[in-house]
Amino acid sequence: LFYSLLIIGSAACGAKKEAPKTESVAIEQNEKAMIIETVNLEGKWQWVSSSFVTRGMKEPNVSSPETRGYNVVLEFFESEIEIEIDGSPVARVPYRLAGNEVETQMLWVDIPSDDFPFYIASGPVYIRNGELYISGGYNDAGENQTYKRLD
């Protein structure tokens, strides 16, 4: 009897269950809706908004060109970012991307000081529908930022 139960149990564990077709169609449609473009930062990006939240905050602190009173455009070159505020260049800073098309891309921006004219977040980065998202809040020490492509 023990060997019979062992053989039946082994056969049941090895049986392959096929997911219902409706589930696989839903998953396929969801994957198509979430297509994320390959990260190519070169070009101009206009700042849309920033959102900062840390432990203990009830709501995020959201800022935008309207709330701050100025426009910011970042122009990404091969290894530097030029920052323009209201159409005037104010600084150039080095940056680098880490990762590949399979992994999450990480953007690292070398901001020289705390009183820099505009904070550019570092962290996971992706582009979707012509918008650049920097998830600077991933380590609970930065802000999430959104930019739209200008060129």
JSON list of C-alpha atoms in Angstrom, two decimals:
[
{"chain": "A", "resi": 1, "resn": "LEU", "atom": "CA", "xyz": [0.00, 0.00, 0.00]},
{"chain": "A", "resi": 2, "resn": "PHE", "atom": "CA", "xyz": [2.84, 2.41, 0.83]},
{"chain": "A", "resi": 3, "resn": "TYR", "atom": "CA", "xyz": [4.48, 1.86, -2.59]},
{"chain": "A", "resi": 4, "resn": "SER", "atom": "CA", "xyz": [1.15, 2.35, -4.36]},
{"chain": "A", "resi": 5, "resn": "LEU", "atom": "CA", "xyz": [0.61, 5.69, -2.63]},
{"chain": "A", "resi": 6, "resn": "LEU", "atom": "CA", "xyz": [4.19, 6.71, -3.40]},
{"chain": "A", "resi": 7, "resn": "ILE", "atom": "CA", "xyz": [3.77, 5.93, -7.13]},
{"chain": "A", "resi": 8, "resn": "ILE", "atom": "CA", "xyz": [0.37, 7.68, -7.32]},
{"chain": "A", "resi": 9, "resn": "GLY", "atom": "CA", "xyz": [1.75, 10.71, -5.45]},
{"chain": "A", "resi": 10, "resn": "SER", "atom": "CA", "xyz": [4.79, 10.93, -7.74]},
{"chain": "A", "resi": 11, "resn": "ALA", "atom": "CA", "xyz": [2.61, 10.76, -10.84]},
{"chain": "A", "resi": 12, "resn": "ALA", "atom": "CA", "xyz": [0.31, 13.50, -9.50]},
{"chain": "A", "resi": 13, "resn": "CYS", "atom": "CA", "xyz": [3.26, 15.81, -8.70]},
{"chain": "A", "resi": 14, "resn": "GLY", "atom": "CA", "xyz": [4.73, 15.32, -12.16]},
{"chain": "A", "resi": 15, "resn": "ALA", "atom": "CA", "xyz": [1.45, 16.14, -13.92]},
{"chain": "A", "resi": 16, "resn": "LYS", "atom": "CA", "xyz": [1.58, 19.42, -15.80]},
{"chain": "A", "resi": 17, "resn": "LYS", "atom": "CA", "xyz": [-1.30, 21.81, -15.28]},
{"chain": "A", "resi": 18, "resn": "GLU", "atom": "CA", "xyz": [-2.12, 24.13, -18.13]},
{"chain": "A", "resi": 19, "resn": "ALA", "atom": "CA", "xyz": [-3.29, 27.65, -17.31]},
{"chain": "A", "resi": 20, "resn": "PRO", "atom": "CA", "xyz": [-6.71, 28.56, -18.56]},
{"chain": "A", "resi": 21, "resn": "LYS", "atom": "CA", "xyz": [-6.55, 30.41, -21.88]},
{"chain": "A", "resi": 22, "resn": "THR", "atom": "CA", "xyz": [-8.30, 33.48, -20.47]},
{"chain": "A", "resi": 23, "resn": "GLU", "atom": "CA", "xyz": [-5.48, 33.95, -17.94]},
{"chain": "A", "resi": 24, "resn": "SER", "atom": "CA", "xyz": [-2.75, 33.75, -20.57]},
{"chain": "A", "resi": 25, "resn": "VAL", "atom": "CA", "xyz": [-4.58, 36.19, -22.85]},
{"chain": "A", "resi": 26, "resn": "ALA", "atom": "CA", "xyz": [-4.96, 38.66, -19.96]},
{"chain": "A", "resi": 27, "resn": "ILE", "atom": "CA", "xyz": [-1.27, 38.36, -19.12]},
{"chain": "A", "resi": 28, "resn": "GLU", "atom": "CA", "xyz": [-0.29, 38.85, -22.78]},
{"chain": "A", "resi": 29, "resn": "GLN", "atom": "CA", "xyz": [-2.50, 41.95, -23.08]},
{"chain": "A", "resi": 30, "resn": "ASN", "atom": "CA", "xyz": [-1.09, 43.37, -19.84]},
{"chain": "A", "resi": 31, "resn": "GLU", "atom": "CA", "xyz": [2.48, 42.87, -21.08]},
{"chain": "A", "resi": 32, "resn": "LYS", "atom": "CA", "xyz": [1.66, 44.72, -24.32]},
{"chain": "A", "resi": 33, "resn": "ALA", "atom": "CA", "xyz": [0.18, 47.63, -22.33]},
{"chain": "A", "resi": 34, "resn": "MET", "atom": "CA", "xyz": [3.33, 47.92, -20.22]},
{"chain": "A", "resi": 35, "resn": "ILE", "atom": "CA", "xyz": [5.90, 48.05, -23.04]},
{"chain": "A", "resi": 36, "resn": "ILE", "atom": "CA", "xyz": [8.85, 50.07, -21.81]},
{"chain": "A", "resi": 37, "resn": "GLU", "atom": "CA", "xyz": [11.16, 51.65, -24.35]},
{"chain": "A", "resi": 38, "resn": "THR", "atom": "CA", "xyz": [14.91, 51.05, -24.36]},
{"chain": "A", "resi": 39, "resn": "VAL", "atom": "CA", "xyz": [16.52, 53.81, -22.32]},
{"chain": "A", "resi": 40, "resn": "ASN", "atom": "CA", "xyz": [18.05, 56.37, -24.71]},
{"chain": "A", "resi": 41, "resn": "LEU", "atom": "CA", "xyz": [18.41, 59.57, -22.75]},
{"chain": "A", "resi": 42, "resn": "GLU", "atom": "CA", "xyz": [20.23, 61.69, -25.32]},
{"chain": "A", "resi": 43, "resn": "GLY", "atom": "CA", "xyz": [18.23, 64.78, -26.26]},
{"chain": "A", "resi": 44, "resn": "LYS", "atom": "CA", "xyz": [16.13, 67.33, -24.43]},
{"chain": "A", "resi": 45, "resn": "TRP", "atom": "CA", "xyz": [13.65, 66.56, -21.64]},
{"chain": "A", "resi": 46, "resn": "GLN", "atom": "CA", "xyz": [11.32, 69.04, -19.97]},
{"chain": "A", "resi": 47, "resn": "TRP", "atom": "CA", "xyz": [10.61, 68.63, -16.27]},
{"chain": "A", "resi": 48, "resn": "VAL", "atom": "CA", "xyz": [6.94, 67.82, -15.58]},
{"chain": "A", "resi": 49, "resn": "SER", "atom": "CA", "xyz": [6.84, 67.01, -11.86]},
{"chain": "A", "resi": 50, "resn": "SER", "atom": "CA", "xyz": [8.68, 65.70, -8.80]},
{"chain": "A", "resi": 51, "resn": "SER", "atom": "CA", "xyz": [7.24, 63.76, -5.90]},
{"chain": "A", "resi": 52, "resn": "PHE", "atom": "CA", "xyz": [9.04, 63.27, -2.60]},
{"chain": "A", "resi": 53, "resn": "VAL", "atom": "CA", "xyz": [7.80, 61.04, 0.19]},
{"chain": "A", "resi": 54, "resn": "THR", "atom": "CA", "xyz": [9.59, 59.40, 3.09]},
{"chain": "A", "resi": 55, "resn": "ARG", "atom": "CA", "xyz": [8.56, 57.24, 6.01]},
{"chain": "A", "resi": 56, "resn": "GLY", "atom": "CA", "xyz": [6.04, 58.94, 8.24]},
{"chain": "A", "resi": 57, "resn": "MET", "atom": "CA", "xyz": [4.73, 61.39, 5.65]},
{"chain": "A", "resi": 58, "resn": "LYS", "atom": "CA", "xyz": [0.99, 61.13, 5.09]},
{"chain": "A", "resi": 59, "resn": "GLU", "atom": "CA", "xyz": [1.14, 62.48, 1.52]},
{"chain": "A", "resi": 60, "resn": "PRO", "atom": "CA", "xyz": [3.95, 63.12, -0.95]},
{"chain": "A", "resi": 61, "resn": "ASN", "atom": "CA", "xyz": [5.34, 66.60, -1.47]},
{"chain": "A", "resi": 62, "resn": "VAL", "atom": "CA", "xyz": [4.64, 67.22, -5.17]},
{"chain": "A", "resi": 63, "resn": "SER", "atom": "CA", "xyz": [6.27, 70.03, -7.12]},
{"chain": "A", "resi": 64, "resn": "SER", "atom": "CA", "xyz": [6.08, 71.15, -10.74]},
{"chain": "A", "resi": 65, "resn": "PRO", "atom": "CA", "xyz": [7.10, 74.14, -12.88]},
{"chain": "A", "resi": 66, "resn": "GLU", "atom": "CA", "xyz": [3.84, 75.80, -11.83]},
{"chain": "A", "resi": 67, "resn": "THR", "atom": "CA", "xyz": [4.46, 75.38, -8.09]},
{"chain": "A", "resi": 68, "resn": "ARG", "atom": "CA", "xyz": [8.17, 76.25, -8.27]},
{"chain": "A", "resi": 69, "resn": "GLY", "atom": "CA", "xyz": [7.77, 79.18, -10.70]},
{"chain": "A", "resi": 70, "resn": "TYR", "atom": "CA", "xyz": [10.38, 78.09, -13.24]},
{"chain": "A", "resi": 71, "resn": "ASN", "atom": "CA", "xyz": [10.85, 75.64, -16.13]},
{"chain": "A", "resi": 72, "resn": "VAL", "atom": "CA", "xyz": [13.66, 73.12, -16.27]},
{"chain": "A", "resi": 73, "resn": "VAL", "atom": "CA", "xyz": [15.01, 71.37, -19.36]},
{"chain": "A", "resi": 74, "resn": "LEU", "atom": "CA", "xyz": [17.67, 68.67, -19.17]},
{"chain": "A", "resi": 75, "resn": "GLU", "atom": "CA", "xyz": [19.74, 67.99, -22.26]},
{"chain": "A", "resi": 76, "resn": "PHE", "atom": "CA", "xyz": [21.45, 64.63, -22.09]},
{"chain": "A", "resi": 77, "resn": "PHE", "atom": "CA", "xyz": [24.69, 64.17, -24.00]},
{"chain": "A", "resi": 78, "resn": "GLU", "atom": "CA", "xyz": [26.82, 61.02, -24.07]},
{"chain": "A", "resi": 79, "resn": "SER", "atom": "CA", "xyz": [28.08, 61.41, -20.49]},
{"chain": "A", "resi": 80, "resn": "GLU", "atom": "CA", "xyz": [26.86, 64.83, -19.32]},
{"chain": "A", "resi": 81, "resn": "ILE", "atom": "CA", "xyz": [23.60, 66.60, -18.60]},
{"chain": "A", "resi": 82, "resn": "GLU", "atom": "CA", "xyz": [23.15, 70.29, -19.30]},
{"chain": "A", "resi": 83, "resn": "ILE", "atom": "CA", "xyz": [20.58, 71.92, -17.03]},
{"chain": "A", "resi": 84, "resn": "GLU", "atom": "CA", "xyz": [18.58, 74.89, -18.35]},
{"chain": "A", "resi": 85, "resn": "ILE", "atom": "CA", "xyz": [16.33, 76.95, -16.11]},
{"chain": "A", "resi": 86, "resn": "ASP", "atom": "CA", "xyz": [13.89, 79.20, -17.96]},
{"chain": "A", "resi": 87, "resn": "GLY", "atom": "CA", "xyz": [15.92, 78.81, -21.16]},
{"chain": "A", "resi": 88, "resn": "SER", "atom": "CA", "xyz": [19.33, 79.67, -19.68]},
{"chain": "A", "resi": 89, "resn": "PRO", "atom": "CA", "xyz": [22.04, 77.03, -19.16]},
{"chain": "A", "resi": 90, "resn": "VAL", "atom": "CA", "xyz": [23.01, 76.96, -15.48]},
{"chain": "A", "resi": 91, "resn": "ALA", "atom": "CA", "xyz": [25.22, 73.86, -15.15]},
{"chain": "A", "resi": 92, "resn": "ARG", "atom": "CA", "xyz": [26.61, 70.66, -16.69]},
{"chain": "A", "resi": 93, "resn": "VAL", "atom": "CA", "xyz": [26.99, 67.52, -14.60]},
{"chain": "A", "resi": 94, "resn": "PRO", "atom": "CA", "xyz": [28.32, 64.04, -15.38]},
{"chain": "A", "resi": 95, "resn": "TYR", "atom": "CA", "xyz": [26.04, 61.01, -15.36]},
{"chain": "A", "resi": 96, "resn": "ARG", "atom": "CA", "xyz": [26.19, 57.31, -16.15]},
{"chain": "A", "resi": 97, "resn": "LEU", "atom": "CA", "xyz": [23.76, 54.49, -16.84]},
{"chain": "A", "resi": 98, "resn": "ALA", "atom": "CA", "xyz": [24.23, 51.03, -15.37]},
{"chain": "A", "resi": 99, "resn": "GLY", "atom": "CA", "xyz": [22.43, 47.88, -16.46]},
{"chain": "A", "resi": 100, "resn": "ASN", "atom": "CA", "xyz": [21.27, 46.58, -19.83]},
{"chain": "A", "resi": 101, "resn": "GLU", "atom": "CA", "xyz": [18.05, 46.04, -21.78]},
{"chain": "A", "resi": 102, "resn": "VAL", "atom": "CA", "xyz": [17.15, 43.02, -19.65]},
{"chain": "A", "resi": 103, "resn": "GLU", "atom": "CA", "xyz": [17.80, 44.61, -16.26]},
{"chain": "A", "resi": 104, "resn": "THR", "atom": "CA", "xyz": [16.41, 47.81, -14.81]},
{"chain": "A", "resi": 105, "resn": "GLN", "atom": "CA", "xyz": [18.56, 50.70, -15.96]},
{"chain": "A", "resi": 106, "resn": "MET", "atom": "CA", "xyz": [20.03, 52.80, -13.14]},
{"chain": "A", "resi": 107, "resn": "LEU", "atom": "CA", "xyz": [20.82, 56.48, -13.68]},
{"chain": "A", "resi": 108, "resn": "TRP", "atom": "CA", "xyz": [23.60, 57.95, -11.53]},
{"chain": "A", "resi": 109, "resn": "VAL", "atom": "CA", "xyz": [23.98, 61.74, -11.57]},
{"chain": "A", "resi": 110, "resn": "ASP", "atom": "CA", "xyz": [26.97, 63.40, -9.91]},
{"chain": "A", "resi": 111, "resn": "ILE", "atom": "CA", "xyz": [25.50, 66.48, -8.21]},
{"chain": "A", "resi": 112, "resn": "PRO", "atom": "CA", "xyz": [28.40, 68.53, -6.78]},
{"chain": "A", "resi": 113, "resn": "SER", "atom": "CA", "xyz": [26.65, 70.13, -3.77]},
{"chain": "A", "resi": 114, "resn": "ASP", "atom": "CA", "xyz": [23.41, 70.38, -1.81]},
{"chain": "A", "resi": 115, "resn": "ASP", "atom": "CA", "xyz": [22.77, 73.96, -2.99]},
{"chain": "A", "resi": 116, "resn": "PHE", "atom": "CA", "xyz": [22.83, 72.97, -6.65]},
{"chain": "A", "resi": 117, "resn": "PRO", "atom": "CA", "xyz": [20.32, 74.91, -8.85]},
{"chain": "A", "resi": 118, "resn": "PHE", "atom": "CA", "xyz": [18.13, 71.87, -9.60]},
{"chain": "A", "resi": 119, "resn": "TYR", "atom": "CA", "xyz": [18.16, 68.41, -8.05]},
{"chain": "A", "resi": 120, "resn": "ILE", "atom": "CA", "xyz": [18.26, 65.57, -10.58]},
{"chain": "A", "resi": 121, "resn": "ALA", "atom": "CA", "xyz": [17.32, 62.25, -9.01]},
{"chain": "A", "resi": 122, "resn": "SER", "atom": "CA", "xyz": [19.44, 59.12, -9.31]},
{"chain": "A", "resi": 123, "resn": "GLY", "atom": "CA", "xyz": [17.85, 55.69, -9.41]},
{"chain": "A", "resi": 124, "resn": "PRO", "atom": "CA", "xyz": [15.96, 53.25, -11.62]},
{"chain": "A", "resi": 125, "resn": "VAL", "atom": "CA", "xyz": [15.00, 54.94, -14.89]},
{"chain": "A", "resi": 126, "resn": "TYR", "atom": "CA", "xyz": [12.63, 54.06, -17.71]},
{"chain": "A", "resi": 127, "resn": "ILE", "atom": "CA", "xyz": [10.90, 55.67, -20.67]},
{"chain": "A", "resi": 128, "resn": "ARG", "atom": "CA", "xyz": [7.28, 55.05, -21.63]},
{"chain": "A", "resi": 129, "resn": "ASN", "atom": "CA", "xyz": [5.11, 56.96, -24.12]},
{"chain": "A", "resi": 130, "resn": "GLY", "atom": "CA", "xyz": [7.70, 59.71, -24.54]},
{"chain": "A", "resi": 131, "resn": "GLU", "atom": "CA", "xyz": [8.05, 60.32, -20.80]},
{"chain": "A", "resi": 132, "resn": "LEU", "atom": "CA", "xyz": [11.16, 59.75, -18.72]},
{"chain": "A", "resi": 133, "resn": "TYR", "atom": "CA", "xyz": [10.63, 58.46, -15.18]},
{"chain": "A", "resi": 134, "resn": "ILE", "atom": "CA", "xyz": [13.41, 58.53, -12.60]},
{"chain": "A", "resi": 135, "resn": "SER", "atom": "CA", "xyz": [12.51, 56.56, -9.50]},
{"chain": "A", "resi": 136, "resn": "GLY", "atom": "CA", "xyz": [14.72, 58.49, -7.09]},
{"chain": "A", "resi": 137, "resn": "GLY", "atom": "CA", "xyz": [12.61, 57.51, -4.09]},
{"chain": "A", "resi": 138, "resn": "TYR", "atom": "CA", "xyz": [13.57, 53.83, -4.43]},
{"chain": "A", "resi": 139, "resn": "ASN", "atom": "CA", "xyz": [15.97, 54.11, -1.49]},
{"chain": "A", "resi": 140, "resn": "ASP", "atom": "CA", "xyz": [13.74, 56.37, 0.65]},
{"chain": "A", "resi": 141, "resn": "ALA", "atom": "CA", "xyz": [16.16, 59.26, 0.19]},
{"chain": "A", "resi": 142, "resn": "GLY", "atom": "CA", "xyz": [15.18, 60.98, -3.03]},
{"chain": "A", "resi": 143, "resn": "GLU", "atom": "CA", "xyz": [12.30, 62.02, -5.20]},
{"chain": "A", "resi": 144, "resn": "ASN", "atom": "CA", "xyz": [10.55, 60.50, -8.18]},
{"chain": "A", "resi": 145, "resn": "GLN", "atom": "CA", "xyz": [10.76, 62.72, -11.25]},
{"chain": "A", "resi": 146, "resn": "THR", "atom": "CA", "xyz": [8.89, 62.87, -14.56]},
{"chain": "A", "resi": 147, "resn": "TYR", "atom": "CA", "xyz": [10.10, 64.56, -17.76]},
{"chain": "A", "resi": 148, "resn": "LYS", "atom": "CA", "xyz": [8.66, 64.70, -21.28]},
{"chain": "A", "resi": 149, "resn": "ARG", "atom": "CA", "xyz": [10.76, 64.44, -24.43]},
{"chain": "A", "resi": 150, "resn": "LEU", "atom": "CA", "xyz": [11.15, 67.69, -26.34]},
{"chain": "A", "resi": 151, "resn": "ASP", "atom": "CA", "xyz": [12.98, 66.47, -29.45]}
]
